[in-house]
Amino acid sequence: MSPESTGQNKHNLTVYRRGFRTWRGNRPFWAGLFTMLGGAPIAYFPYADLQLGNMTLAMSTTAGAGSLIIGVLLITLGLTMWFHSIVRVFAGVAAILLALISIPVANIGGFVIGFLFALIGGALSISWAPGEPQADAQDPEAAPLPLDKQQPESEYAEGALHGATVPPQQPGDHDTASGYGTASGYGTASGYDGGTHRAG
């Protein structure tokens, strides 16, 4: 086998694993899995025979049909949680009720194993909620910086003012004859008198 094919197989495995992780995160995966695991022993034990040496112990009861129905319904509810998660609350409540009914009907809930799995799966299905999408960290409007992380306005990086426009200069700014001794910075010879205009 060439190194290229080995790398391609690893790439395909990574893609499948990430796809499965995404699929699993969009639905109550563990709730469905536990519910199906709970339905299997409930449906199986009434039709199973246990060998003890030369003795065969049949576990089938008169309620074997009821056990089969409960087990099949639990497996169906588990698949519903996976592929139609919008009804997860109904499926979780139904799984808990079927788990409780299996105690007197199906060999103490499949010898308590199926009862516990179905009970946990139903509870997980009821409590599961879809996650909310996270805000994009690269968008400055979607995720503004906190106040303690923001840069003060007076601190600019070097070259930040490159290309900035220079405000227009007022008359008398470079009038050497007037001097800059006045408070406004304008000389008396410039004709500017604090906002008032002297004609002639």
mmCIF file of N, CA, C and O in Angstrom, residues 96-139:
data_model
loop_
_atom_site.group_PDB
_atom_site.id
_atom_site.type_symbol
_atom_site.label_atom_id
_atom_site.label_comp_id
_atom_site.label_asym_id
_atom_site.label_seq_id
_atom_site.Cartn_x
_atom_site.Cartn_y
_atom_site.Cartn_z
ATOM 1 N N ILE A 96 -40.370 7.088 29.297
ATOM 2 C CA ILE A 96 -40.438 6.928 30.756
ATOM 3 C C ILE A 96 -41.674 6.125 31.151
ATOM 4 O O ILE A 96 -41.612 5.235 32.018
ATOM 5 N N LEU A 97 -42.821 6.414 30.530
ATOM 6 C CA LEU A 97 -44.044 5.665 30.849
ATOM 7 C C LEU A 97 -43.918 4.186 30.470
ATOM 8 O O LEU A 97 -44.333 3.303 31.229
ATOM 9 N N LEU A 98 -43.335 3.921 29.297
ATOM 10 C CA LEU A 98 -43.142 2.523 28.897
ATOM 11 C C LEU A 98 -42.160 1.809 29.814
ATOM 12 O O LEU A 98 -42.318 0.612 30.102
ATOM 13 N N ALA A 99 -41.144 2.528 30.288
ATOM 14 C CA ALA A 99 -40.204 1.918 31.231
ATOM 15 C C ALA A 99 -40.905 1.559 32.531
ATOM 16 O O ALA A 99 -40.648 0.487 33.118
ATOM 17 N N LEU A 100 -41.797 2.411 33.002
ATOM 18 C CA LEU A 100 -42.543 2.104 34.227
ATOM 19 C C LEU A 100 -43.515 0.943 34.021
ATOM 20 O O LEU A 100 -43.685 0.091 34.908
ATOM 21 N N ILE A 101 -44.149 0.888 32.850
ATOM 22 C CA ILE A 101 -45.086 -0.207 32.569
ATOM 23 C C ILE A 101 -44.350 -1.539 32.444
ATOM 24 O O ILE A 101 -44.906 -2.608 32.752
ATOM 25 N N SER A 102 -43.090 -1.494 32.015
ATOM 26 C CA SER A 102 -42.346 -2.744 31.811
ATOM 27 C C SER A 102 -42.017 -3.457 33.122
ATOM 28 O O SER A 102 -41.667 -4.637 33.101
ATOM 29 N N ILE A 103 -42.116 -2.759 34.251
ATOM 30 C CA ILE A 103 -41.786 -3.415 35.523
ATOM 31 C C ILE A 103 -42.760 -4.560 35.827
ATOM 32 O O ILE A 103 -42.325 -5.690 36.092
ATOM 33 N N PRO A 104 -44.085 -4.350 35.778
ATOM 34 C CA PRO A 104 -44.968 -5.501 36.055
ATOM 35 C C PRO A 104 -45.195 -6.404 34.848
ATOM 36 O O PRO A 104 -45.647 -7.544 35.004
ATOM 37 N N VAL A 105 -44.911 -5.906 33.634
ATOM 38 C CA VAL A 105 -45.277 -6.668 32.438
ATOM 39 C C VAL A 105 -44.113 -7.502 31.921
ATOM 40 O O VAL A 105 -44.299 -8.670 31.560
ATOM 41 N N ALA A 106 -42.913 -6.950 31.878
ATOM 42 C CA ALA A 106 -41.801 -7.578 31.157
ATOM 43 C C ALA A 106 -40.672 -7.962 32.100
ATOM 44 O O ALA A 106 -39.592 -7.367 32.061
ATOM 45 N N ASN A 107 -40.898 -8.953 32.951
ATOM 46 C CA ASN A 107 -39.835 -9.508 33.806
ATOM 47 C C ASN A 107 -39.092 -8.412 34.572
ATOM 48 O O ASN A 107 -37.865 -8.284 34.494
ATOM 49 N N ILE A 108 -39.835 -7.637 35.305
ATOM 50 C CA ILE A 108 -39.287 -6.542 36.109
ATOM 51 C C ILE A 108 -38.445 -5.609 35.220
ATOM 52 O O ILE A 108 -37.323 -5.239 35.539
ATOM 53 N N GLY A 109 -39.040 -5.218 34.116
ATOM 54 C CA GLY A 109 -38.357 -4.270 33.224
ATOM 55 C C GLY A 109 -37.093 -4.830 32.619
ATOM 56 O O GLY A 109 -36.088 -4.112 32.527
ATOM 57 N N GLY A 110 -37.145 -6.072 32.156
ATOM 58 C CA GLY A 110 -35.933 -6.684 31.597
ATOM 59 C C GLY A 110 -34.854 -6.822 32.652
ATOM 60 O O GLY A 110 -33.693 -6.482 32.409
ATOM 61 N N PHE A 111 -35.268 -7.361 33.820
ATOM 62 C CA PHE A 111 -34.363 -7.526 34.969
ATOM 63 C C PHE A 111 -33.706 -6.185 35.332
ATOM 64 O O PHE A 111 -32.497 -6.115 35.577
ATOM 65 N N VAL A 112 -34.498 -5.155 35.366
ATOM 66 C CA VAL A 112 -34.138 -3.795 35.779
ATOM 67 C C VAL A 112 -33.148 -3.138 34.803
ATOM 68 O O VAL A 112 -33.020 -1.919 34.777
ATOM 69 N N ILE A 113 -32.505 -3.909 33.958
ATOM 70 C CA ILE A 113 -31.523 -3.330 33.022
ATOM 71 C C ILE A 113 -32.227 -2.454 31.996
ATOM 72 O O ILE A 113 -31.883 -1.278 31.798
ATOM 73 N N GLY A 114 -33.228 -3.006 31.343
ATOM 74 C CA GLY A 114 -33.964 -2.231 30.348
ATOM 75 C C GLY A 114 -34.712 -1.061 30.963
ATOM 76 O O GLY A 114 -34.813 0.012 30.355
ATOM 77 N N PHE A 115 -35.232 -1.282 32.165
ATOM 78 C CA PHE A 115 -35.951 -0.199 32.849
ATOM 79 C C PHE A 115 -35.043 1.003 33.086
ATOM 80 O O PHE A 115 -35.420 2.147 32.815
ATOM 81 N N LEU A 116 -33.846 0.763 33.588
ATOM 82 C CA LEU A 116 -32.929 1.859 33.887
ATOM 83 C C LEU A 116 -32.476 2.585 32.619
ATOM 84 O O LEU A 116 -32.429 3.817 32.570
ATOM 85 N N PHE A 117 -32.137 1.816 31.579
ATOM 86 C CA PHE A 117 -31.700 2.445 30.326
ATOM 87 C C PHE A 117 -32.813 3.298 29.717
ATOM 88 O O PHE A 117 -32.574 4.424 29.264
ATOM 89 N N ALA A 118 -34.027 2.764 29.698
ATOM 90 C CA ALA A 118 -35.142 3.520 29.119
ATOM 91 C C ALA A 118 -35.468 4.751 29.952
ATOM 92 O O ALA A 118 -35.801 5.819 29.411
ATOM 93 N N LEU A 119 -35.364 4.634 31.264
ATOM 94 C CA LEU A 119 -35.636 5.774 32.135
ATOM 95 C C LEU A 119 -34.611 6.890 31.917
ATOM 96 O O LEU A 119 -34.961 8.079 31.805
ATOM 97 N N ILE A 120 -33.338 6.520 31.834
ATOM 98 C CA ILE A 120 -32.289 7.523 31.598
ATOM 99 C C ILE A 120 -32.439 8.158 30.212
ATOM 100 O O ILE A 120 -32.309 9.379 30.041
ATOM 101 N N GLY A 121 -32.734 7.329 29.212
ATOM 102 C CA GLY A 121 -32.909 7.856 27.863
ATOM 103 C C GLY A 121 -34.081 8.823 27.763
ATOM 104 O O GLY A 121 -33.976 9.870 27.117
ATOM 105 N N GLY A 122 -35.193 8.504 28.412
ATOM 106 C CA GLY A 122 -36.334 9.414 28.388
ATOM 107 C C GLY A 122 -36.032 10.729 29.084
ATOM 108 O O GLY A 122 -36.415 11.802 28.611
ATOM 109 N N ALA A 123 -35.338 10.662 30.213
ATOM 110 C CA ALA A 123 -34.984 11.891 30.931
ATOM 111 C C ALA A 123 -34.022 12.753 30.109
ATOM 112 O O ALA A 123 -34.161 13.987 30.064
ATOM 113 N N LEU A 124 -33.058 12.126 29.457
ATOM 114 C CA LEU A 124 -32.130 12.894 28.615
ATOM 115 C C LEU A 124 -32.847 13.534 27.431
ATOM 116 O O LEU A 124 -32.519 14.648 27.027
ATOM 117 N N SER A 125 -33.829 12.836 26.877
ATOM 118 C CA SER A 125 -34.563 13.388 25.740
ATOM 119 C C SER A 125 -35.382 14.603 26.144
ATOM 120 O O SER A 125 -35.455 15.590 25.402
ATOM 121 N N ILE A 126 -35.990 14.561 27.323
ATOM 122 C CA ILE A 126 -36.784 15.703 27.778
ATOM 123 C C ILE A 126 -35.887 16.912 28.067
ATOM 124 O O ILE A 126 -36.236 18.053 27.764
ATOM 125 N N SER A 127 -34.737 16.672 28.638
ATOM 126 C CA SER A 127 -33.869 17.786 29.050
ATOM 127 C C SER A 127 -32.997 18.326 27.928
ATOM 128 O O SER A 127 -32.390 19.386 28.086
ATOM 129 N N TRP A 128 -32.920 17.658 26.781
ATOM 130 C CA TRP A 128 -32.045 18.105 25.704
ATOM 131 C C TRP A 128 -32.643 19.321 25.013
ATOM 132 O O TRP A 128 -33.857 19.428 24.829
ATOM 133 N N ALA A 129 -31.794 20.265 24.630
ATOM 134 C CA ALA A 129 -32.209 21.452 23.879
ATOM 135 C C ALA A 129 -31.151 21.745 22.834
ATOM 136 O O ALA A 129 -29.956 21.568 23.087
ATOM 137 N N PRO A 130 -31.564 22.194 21.646
ATOM 138 C CA PRO A 130 -30.565 22.508 20.606
ATOM 139 C C PRO A 130 -29.716 23.695 21.005
ATOM 140 O O PRO A 130 -30.175 24.625 21.670
ATOM 141 N N GLY A 131 -28.442 23.666 20.626
ATOM 142 C CA GLY A 131 -27.528 24.748 20.946
ATOM 143 C C GLY A 131 -27.775 25.967 20.075
ATOM 144 O O GLY A 131 -28.274 25.864 18.953
ATOM 145 N N GLU A 132 -27.420 27.142 20.597
ATOM 146 C CA GLU A 132 -27.565 28.383 19.856
ATOM 147 C C GLU A 132 -26.263 28.682 19.113
ATOM 148 O O GLU A 132 -25.179 28.442 19.637
ATOM 149 N N PRO A 133 -26.355 29.206 17.890
ATOM 150 C CA PRO A 133 -25.118 29.522 17.151
ATOM 151 C C PRO A 133 -24.339 30.625 17.832
ATOM 152 O O PRO A 133 -24.911 31.600 18.328
ATOM 153 N N GLN A 134 -23.021 30.483 17.854
ATOM 154 C CA GLN A 134 -22.161 31.475 18.490
ATOM 155 C C GLN A 134 -21.897 32.624 17.534
ATOM 156 O O GLN A 134 -21.870 32.454 16.321
ATOM 157 N N ALA A 135 -21.700 33.809 18.107
ATOM 158 C CA ALA A 135 -21.399 34.986 17.294
ATOM 159 C C ALA A 135 -20.011 34.864 16.700
ATOM 160 O O ALA A 135 -19.091 34.325 17.312
ATOM 161 N N ASP A 136 -19.853 35.388 15.491
ATOM 162 C CA ASP A 136 -18.562 35.322 14.815
ATOM 163 C C ASP A 136 -17.586 36.250 15.510
ATOM 164 O O ASP A 136 -17.819 37.444 15.644
ATOM 165 N N ALA A 137 -16.469 35.693 15.971
ATOM 166 C CA ALA A 137 -15.492 36.496 16.712
ATOM 167 C C ALA A 137 -14.757 37.475 15.811
ATOM 168 O O ALA A 137 -14.207 38.458 16.273
ATOM 169 N N GLN A 138 -14.735 37.245 14.491
ATOM 170 C CA GLN A 138 -14.019 38.132 13.594
ATOM 171 C C GLN A 138 -14.832 39.375 13.244
ATOM 172 O O GLN A 138 -14.293 40.330 12.708
ATOM 173 N N ASP A 139 -16.118 39.385 13.473
ATOM 174 C CA ASP A 139 -16.960 40.521 13.165
ATOM 175 C C ASP A 139 -16.903 41.499 14.326
ATOM 176 O O ASP A 139 -17.359 41.180 15.420
#
